[in-house]
Amino acid sequence: MDTFKVGRNKQNDIVFGNESISSFHLEVDFIDYDQYFIRDLNSTNGTFVNERRISKIQLVPSDRFRLGTFEVETQVFFEKVNHLVKKNKTDFRQEYIQLLNLFDQYQSRKNKILKPSLGSMLIRIIPGFVIILLLILFPNVIPANARYPLMTGIGLLAVMANFFGNSQIKKSEKLDLLKLEFEEKLVCPKCGYKMINQNITYWRGKSKCINEKCDAIYQ
């Protein structure tokens, strides 16, 4: 559990300058990212949650929350607390496991987009296989001077089948949309370094963040 002080005095962890707020107004106990408990420190003008004066209570995102006459945006308050927690924290092993699970989803969907279609694979494989079989079983069927142009043509056919069969433009669009969906999620839980530029195999082998300014430990 992490505990932070809130009030008007600059020695607090979270400072609000409103005159109705006491110098040391309350404490907030961080249990987890969805569990925040606030405790009034005998403030002059009180702490109110949903217009009820409290001494201690669990604060949730839907609550209306004010210190004295100063109304605090609950979500912004949570973000300030979370920032302090991450700033002081170095052990992100639990968050890293969740990140790897999310990375698995991303990699699986990416591989599915990149996977060649069955039709294009058959077009690339079958003509070449047939020609090779003919050359082995019936070497005199195809004249020697026609073999090289024929094999070149089959190679070009394979390239064209790969291009048109997989619809490269649509594939690129899907990859861009997939990256857009995940790039803000696949980040270091402390410093926000984007992890999506390397693959999951790379990150499985990392024990800490590769950002030199970050001290997050992953495993």
mmCIF file of N, CA and C in Angstrom, residues 18-130:
data_model
loop_
_atom_site.group_PDB
_atom_site.id
_atom_site.type_symbol
_atom_site.label_atom_id
_atom_site.label_comp_id
_atom_site.label_asym_id
_atom_site.label_seq_id
_atom_site.Cartn_x
_atom_site.Cartn_y
_atom_site.Cartn_z
ATOM 1 N N ASN A 18 -6.359 26.037 -3.431
ATOM 2 C CA ASN A 18 -7.584 26.715 -2.999
ATOM 3 C C ASN A 18 -7.547 27.034 -1.501
ATOM 4 N N GLU A 19 -8.028 28.244 -1.136
ATOM 5 C CA GLU A 19 -7.952 28.707 0.258
ATOM 6 C C GLU A 19 -8.825 27.911 1.219
ATOM 7 N N SER A 20 -9.847 27.232 0.707
ATOM 8 C CA SER A 20 -10.721 26.453 1.607
ATOM 9 C C SER A 20 -10.122 25.092 1.963
ATOM 10 N N ILE A 21 -8.983 24.786 1.357
ATOM 11 C CA ILE A 21 -8.305 23.513 1.626
ATOM 12 C C ILE A 21 -7.278 23.721 2.732
ATOM 13 N N SER A 22 -7.246 22.811 3.695
ATOM 14 C CA SER A 22 -6.290 22.911 4.798
ATOM 15 C C SER A 22 -4.875 22.624 4.314
ATOM 16 N N SER A 23 -3.896 23.041 5.103
ATOM 17 C CA SER A 23 -2.488 22.830 4.737
ATOM 18 C C SER A 23 -2.205 21.351 4.503
ATOM 19 N N PHE A 24 -2.686 20.525 5.418
ATOM 20 C CA PHE A 24 -2.591 19.070 5.249
ATOM 21 C C PHE A 24 -4.017 18.535 5.417
ATOM 22 N N HIS A 25 -4.689 18.357 4.301
ATOM 23 C CA HIS A 25 -6.135 18.162 4.305
ATOM 24 C C HIS A 25 -6.542 16.692 4.459
ATOM 25 N N LEU A 26 -5.895 15.823 3.685
ATOM 26 C CA LEU A 26 -6.267 14.404 3.754
ATOM 27 C C LEU A 26 -5.119 13.522 3.301
ATOM 28 N N GLU A 27 -5.282 12.244 3.529
ATOM 29 C CA GLU A 27 -4.364 11.222 3.024
ATOM 30 C C GLU A 27 -5.133 10.301 2.097
ATOM 31 N N VAL A 28 -4.449 9.809 1.082
ATOM 32 C CA VAL A 28 -5.048 8.820 0.182
ATOM 33 C C VAL A 28 -4.199 7.563 0.229
ATOM 34 N N ASP A 29 -4.857 6.441 0.468
ATOM 35 C CA ASP A 29 -4.192 5.137 0.484
ATOM 36 C C ASP A 29 -4.448 4.452 -0.858
ATOM 37 N N PHE A 30 -3.367 4.150 -1.552
ATOM 38 C CA PHE A 30 -3.475 3.426 -2.830
ATOM 39 C C PHE A 30 -3.302 1.938 -2.553
ATOM 40 N N ILE A 31 -4.360 1.169 -2.811
ATOM 41 C CA ILE A 31 -4.305 -0.283 -2.627
ATOM 42 C C ILE A 31 -3.990 -0.958 -3.957
ATOM 43 N N ASP A 32 -4.719 -0.552 -4.989
ATOM 44 C CA ASP A 32 -4.536 -1.061 -6.347
ATOM 45 C C ASP A 32 -5.101 -0.009 -7.277
ATOM 46 N N TYR A 33 -4.996 -0.264 -8.597
ATOM 47 C CA TYR A 33 -5.435 0.758 -9.536
ATOM 48 C C TYR A 33 -6.940 0.958 -9.571
ATOM 49 N N ASP A 34 -7.694 0.180 -8.838
ATOM 50 C CA ASP A 34 -9.136 0.414 -8.713
ATOM 51 C C ASP A 34 -9.568 0.498 -7.255
ATOM 52 N N GLN A 35 -8.596 0.700 -6.364
ATOM 53 C CA GLN A 35 -8.907 0.807 -4.943
ATOM 54 C C GLN A 35 -8.157 1.976 -4.316
ATOM 55 N N TYR A 36 -8.926 3.035 -4.006
ATOM 56 C CA TYR A 36 -8.365 4.233 -3.401
ATOM 57 C C TYR A 36 -9.191 4.581 -2.162
ATOM 58 N N PHE A 37 -8.526 4.731 -1.023
ATOM 59 C CA PHE A 37 -9.201 5.134 0.209
ATOM 60 C C PHE A 37 -8.678 6.508 0.625
ATOM 61 N N ILE A 38 -9.607 7.417 0.934
ATOM 62 C CA ILE A 38 -9.201 8.740 1.403
ATOM 63 C C ILE A 38 -9.572 8.891 2.871
ATOM 64 N N ARG A 39 -8.736 9.641 3.587
ATOM 65 C CA ARG A 39 -8.917 9.824 5.035
ATOM 66 C C ARG A 39 -8.692 11.292 5.376
ATOM 67 N N ASP A 40 -9.736 11.945 5.893
ATOM 68 C CA ASP A 40 -9.637 13.355 6.255
ATOM 69 C C ASP A 40 -8.718 13.526 7.468
ATOM 70 N N LEU A 41 -7.861 14.568 7.427
ATOM 71 C CA LEU A 41 -6.907 14.818 8.507
ATOM 72 C C LEU A 41 -7.406 15.960 9.402
ATOM 73 N N ASN A 42 -8.665 15.835 9.838
ATOM 74 C CA ASN A 42 -9.278 16.871 10.695
ATOM 75 C C ASN A 42 -9.192 18.251 10.052
ATOM 76 N N SER A 43 -9.488 18.283 8.752
ATOM 77 C CA SER A 43 -9.423 19.546 8.022
ATOM 78 C C SER A 43 -10.477 20.533 8.522
ATOM 79 N N THR A 44 -10.206 21.825 8.346
ATOM 80 C CA THR A 44 -11.106 22.877 8.839
ATOM 81 C C THR A 44 -12.449 22.851 8.112
ATOM 82 N N ASN A 45 -12.401 22.746 6.805
ATOM 83 C CA ASN A 45 -13.632 22.850 6.010
ATOM 84 C C ASN A 45 -14.150 21.511 5.499
ATOM 85 N N GLY A 46 -13.506 20.427 5.891
ATOM 86 C CA GLY A 46 -14.035 19.102 5.620
ATOM 87 C C GLY A 46 -13.756 18.544 4.238
ATOM 88 N N THR A 47 -13.966 17.226 4.149
ATOM 89 C CA THR A 47 -13.875 16.485 2.886
ATOM 90 C C THR A 47 -15.250 15.899 2.602
ATOM 91 N N PHE A 48 -15.734 16.096 1.380
ATOM 92 C CA PHE A 48 -17.087 15.691 1.040
ATOM 93 C C PHE A 48 -17.080 14.751 -0.171
ATOM 94 N N VAL A 49 -17.819 13.666 -0.053
ATOM 95 C CA VAL A 49 -18.010 12.734 -1.163
ATOM 96 C C VAL A 49 -19.502 12.605 -1.385
ATOM 97 N N ASN A 50 -19.940 12.962 -2.580
ATOM 98 C CA ASN A 50 -21.378 12.970 -2.914
ATOM 99 C C ASN A 50 -22.164 13.805 -1.908
ATOM 100 N N GLU A 51 -21.564 14.965 -1.578
ATOM 101 C CA GLU A 51 -22.165 15.961 -0.676
ATOM 102 C C GLU A 51 -22.323 15.476 0.763
ATOM 103 N N ARG A 52 -21.621 14.436 1.128
ATOM 104 C CA ARG A 52 -21.654 13.959 2.515
ATOM 105 C C ARG A 52 -20.258 14.086 3.101
ATOM 106 N N ARG A 53 -20.179 14.737 4.255
ATOM 107 C CA ARG A 53 -18.867 14.914 4.893
ATOM 108 C C ARG A 53 -18.385 13.559 5.419
ATOM 109 N N ILE A 54 -17.124 13.259 5.142
ATOM 110 C CA ILE A 54 -16.610 11.935 5.512
ATOM 111 C C ILE A 54 -15.335 12.074 6.327
ATOM 112 N N SER A 55 -15.011 11.003 7.042
ATOM 113 C CA SER A 55 -13.713 10.927 7.720
ATOM 114 C C SER A 55 -12.811 9.936 6.988
ATOM 115 N N LYS A 56 -13.402 8.838 6.490
ATOM 116 C CA LYS A 56 -12.660 7.865 5.702
ATOM 117 C C LYS A 56 -13.642 7.120 4.803
ATOM 118 N N ILE A 57 -13.245 6.897 3.546
ATOM 119 C CA ILE A 57 -14.137 6.218 2.605
ATOM 120 C C ILE A 57 -13.333 5.726 1.407
ATOM 121 N N GLN A 58 -13.835 4.703 0.732
ATOM 122 C CA GLN A 58 -13.246 4.289 -0.541
ATOM 123 C C GLN A 58 -13.828 5.168 -1.638
ATOM 124 N N LEU A 59 -12.964 5.761 -2.436
ATOM 125 C CA LEU A 59 -13.378 6.657 -3.508
ATOM 126 C C LEU A 59 -13.438 5.888 -4.819
ATOM 127 N N VAL A 60 -14.539 6.052 -5.564
ATOM 128 C CA VAL A 60 -14.701 5.376 -6.852
ATOM 129 C C VAL A 60 -14.903 6.430 -7.939
ATOM 130 N N PRO A 61 -14.658 6.078 -9.215
ATOM 131 C CA PRO A 61 -14.692 7.072 -10.287
ATOM 132 C C PRO A 61 -16.001 7.843 -10.404
ATOM 133 N N SER A 62 -17.121 7.253 -10.044
ATOM 134 C CA SER A 62 -18.415 7.924 -10.198
ATOM 135 C C SER A 62 -18.710 8.913 -9.065
ATOM 136 N N ASP A 63 -17.872 8.934 -8.021
ATOM 137 C CA ASP A 63 -18.116 9.814 -6.872
ATOM 138 C C ASP A 63 -17.857 11.273 -7.223
ATOM 139 N N ARG A 64 -18.668 12.155 -6.609
ATOM 140 C CA ARG A 64 -18.381 13.587 -6.613
ATOM 141 C C ARG A 64 -17.570 13.874 -5.356
ATOM 142 N N PHE A 65 -16.515 14.651 -5.495
ATOM 143 C CA PHE A 65 -15.501 14.733 -4.450
ATOM 144 C C PHE A 65 -15.040 16.181 -4.316
ATOM 145 N N ARG A 66 -15.103 16.725 -3.093
ATOM 146 C CA ARG A 66 -14.595 18.087 -2.908
ATOM 147 C C ARG A 66 -13.869 18.234 -1.578
ATOM 148 N N LEU A 67 -12.914 19.155 -1.593
ATOM 149 C CA LEU A 67 -12.149 19.518 -0.403
ATOM 150 C C LEU A 67 -12.569 20.935 -0.026
ATOM 151 N N GLY A 68 -13.236 21.075 1.104
ATOM 152 C CA GLY A 68 -13.802 22.377 1.425
ATOM 153 C C GLY A 68 -14.809 22.761 0.367
ATOM 154 N N THR A 69 -14.601 23.904 -0.270
ATOM 155 C CA THR A 69 -15.495 24.317 -1.361
ATOM 156 C C THR A 69 -14.925 23.971 -2.741
ATOM 157 N N PHE A 70 -13.721 23.393 -2.749
ATOM 158 C CA PHE A 70 -13.035 23.105 -4.023
ATOM 159 C C PHE A 70 -13.404 21.713 -4.525
ATOM 160 N N GLU A 71 -14.088 21.669 -5.681
ATOM 161 C CA GLU A 71 -14.493 20.379 -6.248
ATOM 162 C C GLU A 71 -13.345 19.797 -7.072
ATOM 163 N N VAL A 72 -13.002 18.571 -6.752
ATOM 164 C CA VAL A 72 -11.903 17.874 -7.423
ATOM 165 C C VAL A 72 -12.484 16.929 -8.469
ATOM 166 N N GLU A 73 -11.899 16.942 -9.678
ATOM 167 C CA GLU A 73 -12.304 15.955 -10.684
ATOM 168 C C GLU A 73 -11.731 14.604 -10.276
ATOM 169 N N THR A 74 -12.625 13.667 -9.984
ATOM 170 C CA THR A 74 -12.195 12.391 -9.407
ATOM 171 C C THR A 74 -11.208 11.656 -10.300
ATOM 172 N N GLN A 75 -11.481 11.633 -11.607
ATOM 173 C CA GLN A 75 -10.596 10.908 -12.518
ATOM 174 C C GLN A 75 -9.215 11.548 -12.577
ATOM 175 N N VAL A 76 -9.179 12.866 -12.558
ATOM 176 C CA VAL A 76 -7.890 13.582 -12.567
ATOM 177 C C VAL A 76 -7.133 13.288 -11.285
ATOM 178 N N PHE A 77 -7.857 13.233 -10.168
ATOM 179 C CA PHE A 77 -7.241 12.921 -8.879
ATOM 180 C C PHE A 77 -6.612 11.524 -8.904
ATOM 181 N N PHE A 78 -7.346 10.544 -9.468
ATOM 182 C CA PHE A 78 -6.811 9.181 -9.590
ATOM 183 C C PHE A 78 -5.549 9.170 -10.445
ATOM 184 N N GLU A 79 -5.553 9.945 -11.523
ATOM 185 C CA GLU A 79 -4.389 9.990 -12.410
ATOM 186 C C GLU A 79 -3.168 10.549 -11.686
ATOM 187 N N LYS A 80 -3.385 11.565 -10.827
ATOM 188 C CA LYS A 80 -2.286 12.126 -10.038
ATOM 189 C C LYS A 80 -1.715 11.077 -9.082
ATOM 190 N N VAL A 81 -2.614 10.325 -8.432
ATOM 191 C CA VAL A 81 -2.181 9.282 -7.509
ATOM 192 C C VAL A 81 -1.421 8.196 -8.261
ATOM 193 N N ASN A 82 -1.967 7.765 -9.408
ATOM 194 C CA ASN A 82 -1.318 6.717 -10.205
ATOM 195 C C ASN A 82 0.074 7.149 -10.663
ATOM 196 N N HIS A 83 0.196 8.416 -11.015
ATOM 197 C CA HIS A 83 1.500 8.944 -11.449
ATOM 198 C C HIS A 83 2.515 8.846 -10.313
ATOM 199 N N LEU A 84 2.089 9.182 -9.100
ATOM 200 C CA LEU A 84 2.983 9.093 -7.942
ATOM 201 C C LEU A 84 3.386 7.642 -7.666
ATOM 202 N N VAL A 85 2.411 6.739 -7.787
ATOM 203 C CA VAL A 85 2.697 5.317 -7.556
ATOM 204 C C VAL A 85 3.746 4.825 -8.550
ATOM 205 N N LYS A 86 3.551 5.130 -9.820
ATOM 206 C CA LYS A 86 4.482 4.680 -10.849
ATOM 207 C C LYS A 86 5.859 5.321 -10.690
ATOM 208 N N LYS A 87 5.867 6.567 -10.249
ATOM 209 C CA LYS A 87 7.133 7.271 -10.066
ATOM 210 C C LYS A 87 7.991 6.594 -9.001
ATOM 211 N N ASN A 88 7.358 6.112 -7.944
ATOM 212 C CA ASN A 88 8.081 5.498 -6.829
ATOM 213 C C ASN A 88 8.322 4.004 -7.022
ATOM 214 N N LYS A 89 7.574 3.407 -7.922
ATOM 215 C CA LYS A 89 7.594 1.954 -8.080
ATOM 216 C C LYS A 89 8.638 1.510 -9.101
ATOM 217 N N THR A 90 9.261 0.356 -8.860
ATOM 218 C CA THR A 90 10.183 -0.224 -9.843
ATOM 219 C C THR A 90 9.769 -1.631 -10.265
ATOM 220 N N ASP A 91 9.024 -2.325 -9.427
ATOM 221 C CA ASP A 91 8.631 -3.717 -9.710
ATOM 222 C C ASP A 91 7.340 -3.740 -10.523
ATOM 223 N N PHE A 92 7.463 -4.029 -11.813
ATOM 224 C CA PHE A 92 6.313 -4.078 -12.711
ATOM 225 C C PHE A 92 6.137 -5.483 -13.296
ATOM 226 N N ARG A 93 6.462 -6.502 -12.516
ATOM 227 C CA ARG A 93 6.371 -7.877 -13.010
ATOM 228 C C ARG A 93 4.934 -8.276 -13.330
ATOM 229 N N GLN A 94 4.011 -7.899 -12.478
ATOM 230 C CA GLN A 94 2.609 -8.264 -12.713
ATOM 231 C C GLN A 94 2.067 -7.579 -13.961
ATOM 232 N N GLU A 95 2.378 -6.287 -14.111
ATOM 233 C CA GLU A 95 1.930 -5.557 -15.291
ATOM 234 C C GLU A 95 2.575 -6.112 -16.564
ATOM 235 N N TYR A 96 3.808 -6.585 -16.434
ATOM 236 C CA TYR A 96 4.538 -7.120 -17.587
ATOM 237 C C TYR A 96 3.884 -8.403 -18.102
ATOM 238 N N ILE A 97 3.420 -9.243 -17.185
ATOM 239 C CA ILE A 97 2.724 -10.470 -17.581
ATOM 240 C C ILE A 97 1.468 -10.126 -18.380
ATOM 241 N N GLN A 98 0.735 -9.133 -17.920
ATOM 242 C CA GLN A 98 -0.466 -8.689 -18.635
ATOM 243 C C GLN A 98 -0.114 -8.124 -20.004
ATOM 244 N N LEU A 99 1.013 -7.395 -20.074
ATOM 245 C CA LEU A 99 1.463 -6.845 -21.352
ATOM 246 C C LEU A 99 1.806 -7.942 -22.351
ATOM 247 N N LEU A 100 2.469 -8.996 -21.877
ATOM 248 C CA LEU A 100 2.824 -10.102 -22.768
ATOM 249 C C LEU A 100 1.587 -10.808 -23.290
ATOM 250 N N ASN A 101 0.565 -10.944 -22.458
ATOM 251 C CA ASN A 101 -0.699 -11.546 -22.909
ATOM 252 C C ASN A 101 -1.336 -10.690 -23.993
ATOM 253 N N LEU A 102 -1.286 -9.375 -23.813
ATOM 254 C CA LEU A 102 -1.823 -8.457 -24.813
ATOM 255 C C LEU A 102 -0.985 -8.508 -26.085
ATOM 256 N N PHE A 103 0.323 -8.641 -25.919
ATOM 257 C CA PHE A 103 1.231 -8.734 -27.067
ATOM 258 C C PHE A 103 0.940 -10.001 -27.870
ATOM 259 N N ASP A 104 0.595 -11.086 -27.185
ATOM 260 C CA ASP A 104 0.222 -12.333 -27.860
ATOM 261 C C ASP A 104 -0.968 -12.112 -28.788
ATOM 262 N N GLN A 105 -1.950 -11.372 -28.306
ATOM 263 C CA GLN A 105 -3.134 -11.072 -29.117
ATOM 264 C C GLN A 105 -2.745 -10.269 -30.354
ATOM 265 N N TYR A 106 -1.909 -9.259 -30.140
ATOM 266 C CA TYR A 106 -1.458 -8.419 -31.252
ATOM 267 C C TYR A 106 -0.690 -9.231 -32.287
ATOM 268 N N GLN A 107 0.265 -10.055 -31.815
ATOM 269 C CA GLN A 107 1.100 -10.838 -32.722
ATOM 270 C C GLN A 107 0.281 -11.856 -33.500
ATOM 271 N N SER A 108 -0.698 -12.462 -32.831
ATOM 272 C CA SER A 108 -1.552 -13.452 -33.481
ATOM 273 C C SER A 108 -2.368 -12.821 -34.607
ATOM 274 N N ARG A 109 -2.934 -11.658 -34.333
ATOM 275 C CA ARG A 109 -3.732 -10.974 -35.361
ATOM 276 C C ARG A 109 -2.849 -10.456 -36.501
ATOM 277 N N LYS A 110 -1.635 -10.028 -36.168
ATOM 278 C CA LYS A 110 -0.702 -9.568 -37.194
ATOM 279 C C LYS A 110 -0.293 -10.723 -38.106
ATOM 280 N N ASN A 111 0.007 -11.875 -37.510
ATOM 281 C CA ASN A 111 0.400 -13.047 -38.300
ATOM 282 C C ASN A 111 -0.730 -13.501 -39.217
ATOM 283 N N LYS A 112 -1.958 -13.370 -38.724
ATOM 284 C CA LYS A 112 -3.116 -13.768 -39.527
ATOM 285 C C LYS A 112 -3.248 -12.886 -40.761
ATOM 286 N N ILE A 113 -2.974 -11.585 -40.595
ATOM 287 C CA ILE A 113 -3.036 -10.660 -41.734
ATOM 288 C C ILE A 113 -1.931 -10.962 -42.740
ATOM 289 N N LEU A 114 -0.746 -11.282 -42.229
ATOM 290 C CA LEU A 114 0.417 -11.519 -43.101
ATOM 291 C C LEU A 114 0.398 -12.886 -43.773
ATOM 292 N N LYS A 115 -0.388 -13.799 -43.236
ATOM 293 C CA LYS A 115 -0.414 -15.153 -43.774
ATOM 294 C C LYS A 115 -0.943 -15.160 -45.213
ATOM 295 N N PRO A 116 -0.208 -15.762 -46.161
ATOM 296 C CA PRO A 116 -0.673 -15.816 -47.556
ATOM 297 C C PRO A 116 -1.952 -16.640 -47.671
ATOM 298 N N SER A 117 -2.802 -16.259 -48.633
ATOM 299 C CA SER A 117 -4.026 -17.019 -48.856
ATOM 300 C C SER A 117 -3.699 -18.359 -49.519
ATOM 301 N N LEU A 118 -4.581 -19.342 -49.330
ATOM 302 C CA LEU A 118 -4.368 -20.670 -49.905
ATOM 303 C C LEU A 118 -4.326 -20.614 -51.423
ATOM 304 N N GLY A 119 -5.175 -19.760 -52.016
ATOM 305 C CA GLY A 119 -5.219 -19.653 -53.476
ATOM 306 C C GLY A 119 -3.914 -19.185 -54.065
ATOM 307 N N SER A 120 -3.343 -18.137 -53.468
ATOM 308 C CA SER A 120 -2.076 -17.609 -53.993
ATOM 309 C C SER A 120 -0.939 -18.610 -53.798
ATOM 310 N N MET A 121 -0.986 -19.367 -52.703
ATOM 311 C CA MET A 121 0.041 -20.384 -52.470
ATOM 312 C C MET A 121 -0.019 -21.477 -53.529
ATOM 313 N N LEU A 122 -1.229 -21.899 -53.863
ATOM 314 C CA LEU A 122 -1.388 -22.956 -54.878
ATOM 315 C C LEU A 122 -0.924 -22.480 -56.251
ATOM 316 N N ILE A 123 -1.239 -21.220 -56.575
ATOM 317 C CA ILE A 123 -0.832 -20.670 -57.865
ATOM 318 C C ILE A 123 0.688 -20.610 -57.962
ATOM 319 N N ARG A 124 1.340 -20.346 -56.842
ATOM 320 C CA ARG A 124 2.799 -20.269 -56.859
ATOM 321 C C ARG A 124 3.437 -21.651 -56.924
ATOM 322 N N ILE A 125 2.825 -22.628 -56.279
ATOM 323 C CA ILE A 125 3.458 -23.930 -56.125
ATOM 324 C C ILE A 125 3.162 -24.879 -57.290
ATOM 325 N N ILE A 126 1.884 -24.979 -57.690
ATOM 326 C CA ILE A 126 1.470 -26.019 -58.639
ATOM 327 C C ILE A 126 2.164 -25.925 -59.999
ATOM 328 N N PRO A 127 2.200 -24.730 -60.672
ATOM 329 C CA PRO A 127 2.852 -24.695 -61.990
ATOM 330 C C PRO A 127 4.316 -25.146 -61.938
ATOM 331 N N GLY A 128 5.049 -24.673 -60.952
ATOM 332 C CA GLY A 128 6.451 -25.068 -60.834
ATOM 333 C C GLY A 128 6.599 -26.556 -60.592
ATOM 334 N N PHE A 129 5.715 -27.107 -59.753
ATOM 335 C CA PHE A 129 5.755 -28.540 -59.456
ATOM 336 C C PHE A 129 5.491 -29.368 -60.714
ATOM 337 N N VAL A 130 4.504 -28.912 -61.516
ATOM 338 C CA VAL A 130 4.155 -29.634 -62.743
ATOM 339 C C VAL A 130 5.325 -29.623 -63.733
#
